[in-house]
Amino acid sequence: MQSRLPILIFAALMAAIPFVPGMPPFWIVLLDNIGLTALVAMGLVLLTGVGGLTSFGQAAFVGFGAYTTALLTTAYGLSPWLTLPLSLVVSGLLAVLLGLVTVRLSGHYLPLGTLAWGLGLFYLFSKLEFLGRNDGISAIPPLSIGTFRMLSPGSIYFAIWVAVILSALLTMNLLDSRTGRAIRALRRGHVAAEAFGVHTPRAKLLVFIHAAVLAGLSGWLYAHLQRAVNPTPFGAQAGIEYLFIAVVGGAGYVWGGVLGAAIVVILKEVLQSYLPLILPGSGQVETIVFGILLVALLQLAPGGVWPWLMSFLPERTAGRKPDTSLKLEARPRPPGQSNVLLQVEKARKQFGGVVAVNNVSFEVQAGEIVALIGPNGAGKSTTFNLITGVLSASSGSISVLGRKVDRAPPQEIVKLGISRTFQHVKLVPDMTVLENVAIGAHLRGHSGPLASMLRLDRADEAKLLAEAARQIERVGLADQMHQLAGSLSLGQQRIVEIARALCVDPMLLLLDEPAAGLRHMEKQQLAKLLRDLRDGGMSVLLVEHDMGFVMNLADRIVVLDFGTKIAEGTPATIKTNPEVIKAYLGVAA
Ligand code: ADP
Ligand code: MG
């Protein structure tokens, strides 16, 4: 957990600013605008920078928040404090609606989709009679507490910055939790997150709602600062600008959103006030200069200004070690040792004209190590994908403990106690090893997003991190626990994936080329670990090209060639099988 001390210092600073003698009122106006913009940008950080969902439509949600309170306080005389939850609920509900249609889009279609609703909603705001069409709604009451009416920019300043700081805290709490790890995994694609039980459409919808509620909060504050609303600030152009702000500040960082807002609001103001003095009569030239400056800034700090600034601080590689005495509940095991854990029967997978897996059958018993070998392109990884539900078989069937799981999605397969690693490592590089591994325990935790934001998840969280730490120690990476996963060697990253898979408390572990990139000593340690796991009752199915490693480790070997099983047996029989020698091992083996 990160220290919250810097936030307290920041909050104290912001609280002191209005009391600085001689503070120009104009600066306070500027800070109000920065705060309002920061709220929207913070939502985009979560949505775009962390979740990988690009949205050009965020300004529309500011509009929902602003128009909700504008309408209800003027036409129906409701108190602004009563309309606050309503503004947030309206923004949130519309995010569910727009999110449900948009989040399933991928690639370029998602940003285009958000742009489309950004444009559409702008026209809706400007055409609806009860929202005042292009003139909007005016005479909105100010916020007030008792007889204190927040009429000046200096008085609503506190409301705005309390909102910014609380939102930053809640957002950071969310990111630093079970749900937050699921959200942060989204950017690396669905496959890895889903393999550990994350319901990715739900996680995406959640960030959509979170971002929309923050935008709605900004809109609510805006309406009571300006005391009038019209459609202009809620159009697609504003939506593009918000995204830009998040990117300039550093789209992966909550404080990047705040910093980006400060940079852009101040830069715009400076250009608007000083450029006409340098270049009189030049009209729109500030827009051009503004654009050039921002592009230059992004050249200097391509990941955004916040991470660029942070890179000057010493890197944190140490952290608090979780209390490993805390335990999660273990999976109930079926009695007896002679169970057929996994049964693959005539599984077939065709990609167009290529038959990647051709009527392959084999079994894995409880407590044995089975190796799946064969030349590149033989269909080994595809077989893994069929077993784990990433792909569904064209025909044939797959059963786990006698139960058919042919059509089950990855989230259901992992619940049955089957976990895996990937041939092409799928870790989140800018998360620590500990955080990455904890994703493996996702299904063994229970805390939801609200509990996480309010820090009511700490007991649950401590157990998840304890489990992750224990598995990291077990695979021998205790010293790297607090390093970013992306900074490890590829071989070590494969081992991190094994620790993540072990966090599932699996009955069957599927390892796709786990020894690739490991040194001799590391391979021996891995072999020892896998033997220990087997002796503890776990089954392992592994794909590996290092024949020395496989022959010494496996109880049984299944050989694939061009998608077809050509042999199965003990290492001794496979070594001497003429067909296997011809297809894969070669004469030298
Ligand atoms: P292996 O892991 O044994 O090297 P794979 O299972 O990755 O082999 O691939 C088997 C065959 O299926 C290859 O010809 C590969 O090109 C093809 N293949 C694998 N995945 C896909 C896919 N998603 N789409 C199309 N073809 C694929
Ligand atoms: Mg493969």
XYZ file of C-alpha atoms and ligand atoms in Angstrom:
617
model
C 0.000 0.000 0.000
C 1.287 3.432 -0.895
C 1.707 6.028 1.808
C -1.099 8.531 2.032
C 1.128 11.199 3.592
C 1.793 13.134 0.341
C -1.961 13.492 -0.145
C -2.387 14.933 3.333
C 0.373 17.448 2.636
C -1.209 18.321 -0.702
C -4.622 18.747 0.950
C -3.143 21.033 3.614
C -1.442 23.132 0.918
C -4.617 23.475 -1.101
C -6.559 24.424 2.036
C -4.037 27.152 2.831
C -3.910 28.787 -0.619
C -7.029 31.014 -0.318
C -5.675 32.400 2.970
C -2.364 33.548 1.498
C -2.390 37.344 1.869
C -2.658 39.153 -1.455
C -3.685 36.008 -3.379
C -5.189 37.336 -6.634
C -8.859 36.233 -6.922
C -8.129 35.340 -10.517
C -5.840 32.515 -9.364
C -8.653 31.072 -7.321
C -10.874 31.034 -10.418
C -8.106 29.223 -12.227
C -7.755 26.689 -9.415
C -11.527 26.103 -9.473
C -11.288 25.293 -13.178
C -8.304 23.035 -12.611
C -10.207 21.116 -9.926
C -13.275 20.656 -12.135
C -11.134 19.486 -15.043
C -9.046 17.240 -12.806
C -12.122 15.270 -11.723
C -12.938 14.383 -15.328
C -9.305 13.645 -16.188
C -9.001 11.370 -13.142
C -11.892 9.296 -14.450
C -10.156 9.078 -17.814
C -6.971 7.929 -16.117
C -8.849 4.940 -14.775
C -10.770 4.358 -17.995
C -8.069 4.947 -20.585
C -4.689 4.907 -18.910
C -5.336 2.017 -16.550
C -8.218 0.134 -18.166
C -7.131 0.736 -21.775
C -10.553 2.014 -22.882
C -10.199 5.218 -24.872
C -13.161 7.555 -24.501
C -13.742 10.819 -26.349
C -17.183 11.117 -24.847
C -16.429 12.033 -21.227
C -17.724 15.622 -21.587
C -21.231 14.252 -22.113
C -21.197 12.824 -18.575
C -20.168 16.227 -17.220
C -23.250 17.451 -19.053
C -25.497 14.813 -17.448
C -24.317 15.851 -13.988
C -24.695 19.566 -14.741
C -28.094 19.376 -16.458
C -29.541 17.055 -13.795
C -28.908 19.526 -11.007
C -29.710 22.542 -13.214
C -33.127 21.157 -14.082
C -34.039 19.823 -10.658
C -32.939 22.910 -8.700
C -34.597 25.427 -11.052
C -37.767 23.705 -12.298
C -38.489 21.689 -9.152
C -36.772 23.760 -6.474
C -34.759 20.833 -5.063
C -31.802 21.588 -2.805
C -28.414 21.188 -4.575
C -27.340 18.784 -1.842
C -30.273 16.582 -2.735
C -29.426 16.742 -6.422
C -25.794 15.726 -5.770
C -26.577 12.002 -5.437
C -29.104 12.323 -8.253
C -26.518 13.879 -10.588
C -24.111 11.056 -9.783
C -26.778 8.384 -10.210
C -27.937 9.806 -13.557
C -24.340 9.899 -14.857
C -23.708 6.404 -13.516
C -26.886 4.896 -14.964
C -26.293 6.449 -18.367
C -22.758 5.057 -18.206
C -24.251 1.589 -17.690
C -26.472 2.097 -20.716
C -23.788 3.561 -22.989
C -21.175 1.243 -21.516
C -23.192 -1.883 -22.255
C -23.321 -0.988 -25.938
C -19.795 0.410 -26.121
C -17.452 -1.690 -23.978
C -17.865 -4.752 -26.148
C -16.397 -2.810 -29.066
C -12.709 -3.327 -29.549
C -9.825 -1.730 -31.422
C -10.681 1.551 -33.136
C -14.386 0.983 -32.735
C -14.452 1.814 -29.051
C -13.022 5.379 -29.330
C -15.153 5.953 -32.430
C -18.200 4.742 -30.536
C -17.533 7.158 -27.670
C -16.984 9.982 -30.165
C -20.336 9.143 -31.726
C -22.209 9.389 -28.448
C -20.257 12.526 -27.546
C -21.547 14.193 -30.711
C -25.037 12.771 -30.395
C -25.547 13.824 -26.791
C -24.352 17.345 -27.530
C -27.152 17.690 -30.103
C -29.588 16.167 -27.669
C -28.682 18.789 -25.019
C -29.096 21.586 -27.564
C -32.399 20.363 -28.995
C -34.421 19.375 -25.938
C -37.033 21.951 -24.976
C -36.989 21.171 -21.252
C -33.199 21.640 -21.146
C -33.537 25.103 -22.696
C -32.120 24.120 -26.081
C -29.046 26.170 -27.058
C -29.665 28.756 -24.324
C -29.502 26.116 -21.606
C -30.694 26.730 -18.063
C -29.829 29.757 -15.945
C -30.561 31.106 -12.449
C -29.216 27.923 -10.831
C -28.983 28.427 -7.050
C -25.533 28.454 -5.428
C -24.406 25.765 -2.999
C -25.051 26.795 0.580
C -24.449 25.518 4.078
C -26.904 27.092 6.504
C -26.848 30.775 5.652
C -23.413 30.592 4.025
C -23.940 30.806 0.280
C -21.029 29.800 -1.960
C -21.455 32.670 -4.364
C -17.810 33.510 -5.014
C -15.155 31.399 -6.714
C -13.275 31.564 -3.405
C -16.056 29.920 -1.429
C -16.925 27.071 -3.822
C -13.160 26.465 -4.082
C -13.292 24.348 -0.935
C -16.171 22.216 -2.189
C -14.315 21.595 -5.459
C -11.020 20.619 -3.874
C -12.581 18.467 -1.189
C -14.251 16.623 -4.082
C -10.953 16.301 -5.981
C -8.966 15.020 -3.017
C -11.642 12.599 -1.830
C -12.084 11.284 -5.374
C -8.331 10.816 -5.732
C -8.213 8.896 -2.460
C -11.143 6.642 -3.349
C -9.751 6.025 -6.835
C -6.312 5.145 -5.485
C -7.873 2.813 -2.926
C -9.816 1.138 -5.707
C -6.698 0.630 -7.822
C -4.841 -0.830 -4.856
C -7.261 -3.734 -4.351
C -8.527 -7.018 -5.739
C -10.886 -5.196 -8.108
C -8.164 -2.697 -8.989
C -5.781 -5.456 -10.026
C -8.500 -6.888 -12.271
C -8.966 -3.456 -13.858
C -5.226 -2.979 -14.306
C -4.994 -6.369 -15.992
C -7.505 -5.318 -18.667
C -4.908 -3.413 -20.646
C -2.954 -6.625 -21.275
C -5.961 -8.193 -22.971
C -8.732 -10.441 -21.760
C -7.077 -13.833 -21.896
C -4.795 -13.595 -18.863
C -7.373 -11.877 -16.630
C -10.134 -14.314 -17.574
C -7.864 -17.281 -16.937
C -7.989 -16.281 -13.259
C -11.704 -15.712 -13.096
C -11.970 -11.991 -13.842
C -15.248 -11.158 -15.541
C -13.727 -8.668 -17.984
C -16.933 -7.070 -19.376
C -18.011 -6.378 -15.785
C -14.613 -4.871 -14.914
C -14.811 -2.624 -17.976
C -18.314 -1.514 -17.140
C -17.164 -0.702 -13.634
C -14.448 1.678 -14.846
C -16.936 3.234 -17.238
C -19.271 3.937 -14.338
C -16.491 5.188 -12.078
C -15.247 7.609 -14.752
C -18.781 8.772 -15.518
C -19.615 9.416 -11.858
C -16.459 11.534 -11.476
C -17.427 13.482 -14.613
C -20.971 13.868 -13.246
C -19.549 15.224 -9.975
C -17.521 17.746 -11.958
C -20.690 18.740 -13.847
C -22.679 19.157 -10.637
C -19.994 21.468 -9.200
C -19.697 23.328 -12.510
C -23.420 24.055 -12.617
C -23.318 25.615 -9.156
C -20.125 27.544 -9.869
C -21.366 29.040 -13.135
C -25.006 29.082 -11.978
C -25.936 28.546 -15.637
C -25.406 25.728 -18.120
C -25.569 25.494 -21.906
C -24.534 22.674 -24.260
C -21.188 24.126 -25.444
C -18.847 22.776 -22.729
C -20.282 19.249 -23.051
C -19.618 18.599 -26.726
C -17.199 16.309 -28.507
C -14.483 18.967 -28.664
C -14.434 19.171 -24.883
C -14.396 15.363 -24.804
C -11.273 15.301 -26.947
C -9.659 17.944 -24.748
C -10.281 15.945 -21.569
C -8.604 12.911 -23.092
C -5.704 15.082 -24.145
C -5.358 16.413 -20.604
C -5.192 12.911 -19.154
C -2.543 11.904 -21.697
C -0.410 15.009 -21.104
C -0.497 14.522 -17.330
C 0.163 10.781 -17.508
C -2.853 8.640 -18.273
C -1.782 5.784 -16.025
C -1.635 7.860 -12.826
C -4.354 9.401 -10.681
C -2.176 12.452 -10.005
C -1.347 12.618 -13.695
C -4.964 13.636 -14.237
C -4.675 16.471 -11.711
C -1.314 17.613 -13.078
C -2.531 17.450 -16.688
C -5.527 19.596 -15.756
C -3.240 22.156 -14.127
C -0.855 22.264 -17.091
C -3.532 22.639 -19.723
C -5.773 25.123 -17.873
C -2.813 27.358 -16.960
C -1.201 27.126 -20.403
C -4.454 28.093 -22.093
C -4.933 31.037 -19.754
C -1.385 32.298 -20.210
C -1.595 32.043 -23.982
C -4.946 33.770 -24.092
C -3.757 36.683 -21.985
C -0.217 37.187 -23.280
C -0.146 36.058 -26.891
C -2.313 38.943 -28.149
C 0.238 41.319 -26.597
C 3.127 39.695 -28.514
C 1.208 39.043 -31.739
C -1.557 41.662 -31.867
C -4.572 40.972 -34.064
C -3.646 37.357 -34.587
C -7.047 35.869 -33.662
C -6.911 32.098 -33.227
C -3.126 31.819 -33.142
C -3.156 30.764 -29.465
C -4.881 27.529 -30.412
C -2.007 26.724 -32.764
C 0.688 27.675 -30.260
C -1.176 25.669 -27.603
C -1.160 22.615 -29.841
C 2.525 22.953 -30.665
C 3.484 23.343 -27.013
C 1.532 20.275 -25.980
C 3.042 18.158 -28.731
C 6.492 19.357 -27.642
C 5.636 18.421 -24.062
C 4.655 14.919 -25.156
C 7.955 14.580 -26.999
C 9.766 15.404 -23.783
C 7.623 13.125 -21.645
C 5.931 10.560 -23.887
C 4.237 8.750 -20.983
C 2.938 12.050 -19.575
C 4.445 14.642 -17.281
C 3.644 12.937 -13.965
C 5.639 9.722 -14.549
C 8.411 11.865 -16.059
C 8.616 13.885 -12.832
C 8.408 10.725 -10.729
C 11.323 9.206 -12.625
C 13.578 11.676 -10.811
C 12.630 10.147 -7.469
C 14.546 7.071 -6.310
C 12.876 3.878 -7.506
C 11.001 1.904 -4.882
C 11.972 -1.738 -4.921
C 11.357 -2.442 -1.271
C 7.956 -2.834 0.254
C 6.248 -4.311 3.233
C 6.255 -8.085 3.163
C 2.750 -9.452 3.618
C 2.074 -11.391 6.807
C 2.333 -14.915 5.412
C 0.765 -16.521 8.468
C -2.648 -15.497 7.105
C -4.301 -18.321 5.181
C -6.977 -18.585 2.533
C -9.347 -21.517 2.553
C -8.008 -24.486 0.574
C -9.951 -26.147 -2.223
C -11.775 -29.308 -1.173
C -10.075 -32.262 -2.938
C -11.921 -35.277 -4.226
C -11.055 -38.372 -2.165
C -8.784 -41.050 -3.602
C -5.734 -40.836 -5.822
C -6.764 -42.812 -8.889
C -9.118 -40.189 -10.294
C -8.970 -39.203 -13.908
C -8.645 -35.491 -13.434
C -8.695 -34.405 -17.035
C -10.018 -36.334 -19.979
C -9.565 -35.068 -23.533
C -11.626 -37.116 -25.997
C -11.207 -36.728 -29.754
C -10.695 -32.984 -29.369
C -10.487 -31.190 -32.680
C -9.815 -27.575 -33.551
C -9.786 -26.172 -37.016
C -8.677 -22.670 -38.013
C -9.928 -22.239 -41.553
C -8.049 -24.867 -43.539
C -5.574 -25.682 -40.737
C -6.443 -28.542 -38.429
C -4.475 -27.397 -35.383
C -5.697 -30.227 -33.144
C -6.901 -33.378 -34.872
C -9.044 -35.777 -32.803
C -6.595 -35.876 -29.926
C -7.377 -38.005 -26.855
C -5.433 -38.347 -23.613
C -5.922 -38.281 -19.851
C -4.230 -36.745 -16.870
C -4.576 -38.615 -13.578
C -4.432 -37.047 -10.152
C -0.847 -36.612 -8.968
C 1.064 -37.195 -12.211
C 3.213 -35.103 -14.508
C 2.306 -35.454 -18.160
C 4.342 -33.797 -20.907
C 2.898 -32.734 -24.238
C 5.677 -32.551 -26.803
C 6.025 -32.086 -30.542
C 7.485 -29.730 -33.136
C 6.461 -26.071 -33.414
C 2.952 -25.750 -34.766
C 1.993 -29.256 -33.601
C -1.032 -27.920 -31.728
C 0.248 -27.979 -28.141
C -0.730 -24.434 -27.190
C -4.045 -24.827 -28.985
C -4.710 -27.943 -26.873
C -4.060 -25.820 -23.754
C -6.484 -23.209 -25.052
C -9.155 -25.874 -25.597
C -8.719 -27.241 -22.087
C -8.819 -23.821 -20.433
C -11.814 -22.541 -22.405
C -9.939 -19.823 -24.320
C -11.035 -21.623 -27.500
C -13.918 -24.010 -27.891
C -13.343 -27.288 -29.706
C -14.767 -27.777 -33.205
C -15.703 -31.286 -32.055
C -14.843 -33.825 -29.381
C -15.104 -33.253 -25.668
C -13.131 -32.302 -22.586
C -14.093 -33.392 -19.072
C -12.775 -32.402 -15.681
C -13.420 -34.983 -12.943
C -16.014 -36.617 -15.162
C -17.863 -33.373 -15.865
C -18.047 -32.137 -19.468
C -16.676 -28.593 -19.772
C -16.678 -28.177 -23.561
C -18.525 -24.898 -23.675
C -17.390 -23.492 -20.322
C -15.642 -20.086 -20.424
C -12.156 -19.711 -18.866
C -13.678 -18.159 -15.711
C -15.566 -21.424 -15.046
C -12.649 -23.726 -15.877
C -10.371 -22.031 -13.363
C -13.040 -22.497 -10.689
C -12.681 -26.253 -11.219
C -9.049 -26.024 -10.173
C -7.236 -25.801 -13.515
C -4.751 -22.980 -13.865
C -2.132 -22.184 -16.433
C 0.810 -20.167 -17.671
C 1.226 -18.786 -21.175
C 3.821 -19.500 -23.829
C 3.931 -15.757 -24.496
C 4.155 -14.259 -21.007
C 1.063 -12.306 -20.047
C 1.950 -10.269 -16.964
C 1.141 -6.604 -16.383
C 4.637 -5.102 -16.712
C 4.004 -1.987 -14.620
C 2.552 -3.905 -11.705
C 4.812 -5.453 -9.078
C 5.476 -9.187 -9.006
C 3.361 -9.389 -5.834
C 0.400 -7.628 -7.464
C 0.644 -9.759 -10.596
C 0.727 -12.972 -8.615
C -2.195 -11.846 -6.439
C -4.384 -11.806 -9.578
C -4.089 -15.587 -9.410
C -6.000 -15.521 -6.121
C -8.783 -13.346 -7.564
C -11.501 -15.947 -7.078
C -10.442 -16.623 -3.500
C -11.162 -13.021 -2.455
C -14.593 -11.480 -2.094
C -14.308 -7.714 -1.660
C -16.068 -5.607 -4.260
C -15.306 -2.127 -5.576
C -17.206 -0.151 -2.929
C -15.553 -1.979 -0.037
C -12.177 -1.408 -1.707
C -12.735 2.314 -2.159
C -13.672 2.648 1.495
C -10.792 0.396 2.606
C -13.203 -2.118 4.147
C -11.411 -4.868 2.215
C -8.226 -4.917 4.273
C -8.688 -8.279 5.993
C -9.590 -9.980 2.706
C -6.764 -8.158 0.913
C -4.159 -9.150 3.520
C -5.007 -12.826 2.962
C -4.755 -12.516 -0.828
C -1.378 -10.803 -0.614
C -0.190 -13.361 1.944
C -1.085 -16.171 -0.439
C 0.687 -14.381 -3.302
C 3.793 -13.829 -1.174
C 3.816 -17.484 -0.124
C 3.698 -18.693 -3.719
C 6.405 -16.213 -4.751
C 8.639 -17.592 -2.000
C 7.826 -21.125 -3.083
C 9.056 -20.481 -6.647
C 12.161 -18.734 -5.292
C 11.514 -15.120 -6.252
C 11.121 -13.607 -2.768
C 13.777 -10.995 -3.492
C 11.920 -9.730 -6.552
C 8.503 -9.474 -4.870
C 8.303 -5.684 -4.970
C 9.933 -5.153 -8.355
C 7.888 -4.360 -11.428
C 7.183 -7.550 -13.351
C 8.394 -5.919 -16.566
C 11.869 -5.415 -15.101
C 12.501 -9.159 -14.649
C 14.199 -11.392 -17.199
C 11.853 -13.335 -19.453
C 12.791 -16.572 -17.707
C 11.904 -15.091 -14.322
C 8.650 -13.746 -15.724
C 7.714 -17.309 -16.661
C 8.339 -18.327 -13.062
C 6.173 -15.423 -11.879
C 3.408 -16.869 -14.049
C 3.808 -20.195 -12.258
C 3.427 -18.470 -8.876
C 0.306 -16.719 -10.199
C -1.124 -20.039 -11.368
C -0.364 -21.626 -7.984
C -2.421 -18.923 -6.242
C -5.504 -20.592 -7.738
C -4.790 -23.572 -5.416
C -5.071 -25.738 -8.534
C -5.537 -29.473 -8.893
C -4.064 -29.352 -12.378
C -1.345 -26.956 -13.481
C -0.864 -26.335 -17.210
C 2.587 -24.981 -18.075
C 3.359 -23.846 -21.631
C 7.135 -23.954 -22.140
C 8.007 -23.011 -18.532
C 11.745 -23.706 -18.868
C 12.304 -21.567 -21.978
C 14.883 -18.898 -21.190
C 15.946 -20.473 -17.882
C 19.557 -21.237 -17.020
C 20.627 -24.777 -16.123
C 20.413 -24.195 -12.359
C 17.033 -22.518 -12.681
C 15.737 -25.457 -14.710
C 16.821 -27.836 -11.968
C 15.044 -25.733 -9.364
C 11.928 -25.705 -11.523
C 12.051 -29.498 -11.923
C 12.356 -29.874 -8.142
C 9.401 -27.533 -7.586
C 7.237 -29.496 -10.035
C 8.172 -32.805 -8.394
C 7.312 -31.370 -4.980
C 3.962 -30.197 -6.299
C 3.243 -33.640 -7.704
C 4.243 -35.287 -4.468
C 1.785 -32.952 -2.760
C -0.967 -34.381 -4.988
C -1.086 -31.813 -7.768
C -1.133 -32.836 -11.434
C 0.964 -31.066 -14.034
C 0.533 -30.985 -17.800
C 3.472 -29.318 -19.447
C 4.675 -28.359 -22.896
C 8.443 -28.189 -23.143
C 11.136 -28.435 -25.805
C 14.076 -29.239 -23.501
C 14.071 -33.039 -23.818
C 16.520 -33.578 -20.963
C 14.138 -31.675 -18.696
C 11.047 -33.537 -19.939
C 12.520 -37.048 -19.900
C 13.733 -36.663 -16.311
C 10.524 -35.186 -15.030
C 7.484 -36.582 -16.812
C 5.637 -39.711 -15.721
C 4.048 -39.935 -19.130
C 4.528 -38.212 -22.487
C 2.010 -37.448 -25.232
C 3.508 -36.604 -28.631
C 1.725 -34.433 -31.189
C 2.683 -33.851 -34.793
C 0.621 -31.699 -37.163
C -2.223 -31.739 -34.665
C -2.332 -35.542 -34.430
C -1.255 -37.697 -31.499
C 1.482 -39.978 -32.812
C 2.585 -41.614 -29.573
C 1.966 -41.834 -25.852
C 3.935 -43.584 -23.131
C 6.671 -43.441 -20.515
C 9.819 -41.417 -21.285
C 11.733 -44.675 -21.927
C 9.313 -45.873 -24.613
C 8.954 -42.449 -26.220
C 12.732 -42.023 -26.506
C 12.987 -45.122 -28.638
C 9.748 -44.780 -30.610
C 10.804 -44.614 -34.298
C 7.910 -42.377 -35.337
C 8.692 -39.855 -32.594
C 12.367 -39.867 -33.523
C 11.464 -39.208 -37.153
C 8.953 -36.444 -36.445
C 10.558 -34.641 -33.553
C 13.516 -36.000 -31.638
C 15.767 -36.595 -34.615
C 18.510 -39.213 -34.710
C 20.652 -37.469 -32.119
C 18.162 -37.904 -29.258
P 2.411 -25.305 -30.827
O 2.051 -24.684 -29.526
O 2.453 -26.777 -30.786
O 3.689 -24.739 -31.386
P 0.001 -24.062 -31.793
O -1.056 -24.756 -31.034
O 0.381 -22.705 -31.319
O 1.287 -24.971 -31.900
O -0.418 -23.943 -33.312
C -0.935 -25.034 -34.080
C -1.382 -24.543 -35.430
O -2.545 -23.752 -35.294
C -0.353 -23.670 -36.134
O -0.392 -23.982 -37.511
C -0.845 -22.279 -35.882
O -0.461 -21.430 -36.912
C -2.349 -22.478 -35.836
N -3.021 -21.525 -34.930
C -2.855 -21.447 -33.603
N -3.662 -20.505 -33.072
C -4.352 -19.974 -34.097
C -5.349 -18.962 -34.228
N -5.801 -18.307 -33.138
N -5.825 -18.673 -35.445
C -5.381 -19.341 -36.530
N -4.457 -20.302 -36.495
C -3.940 -20.621 -35.304
Mg 3.011 -23.318 -28.437
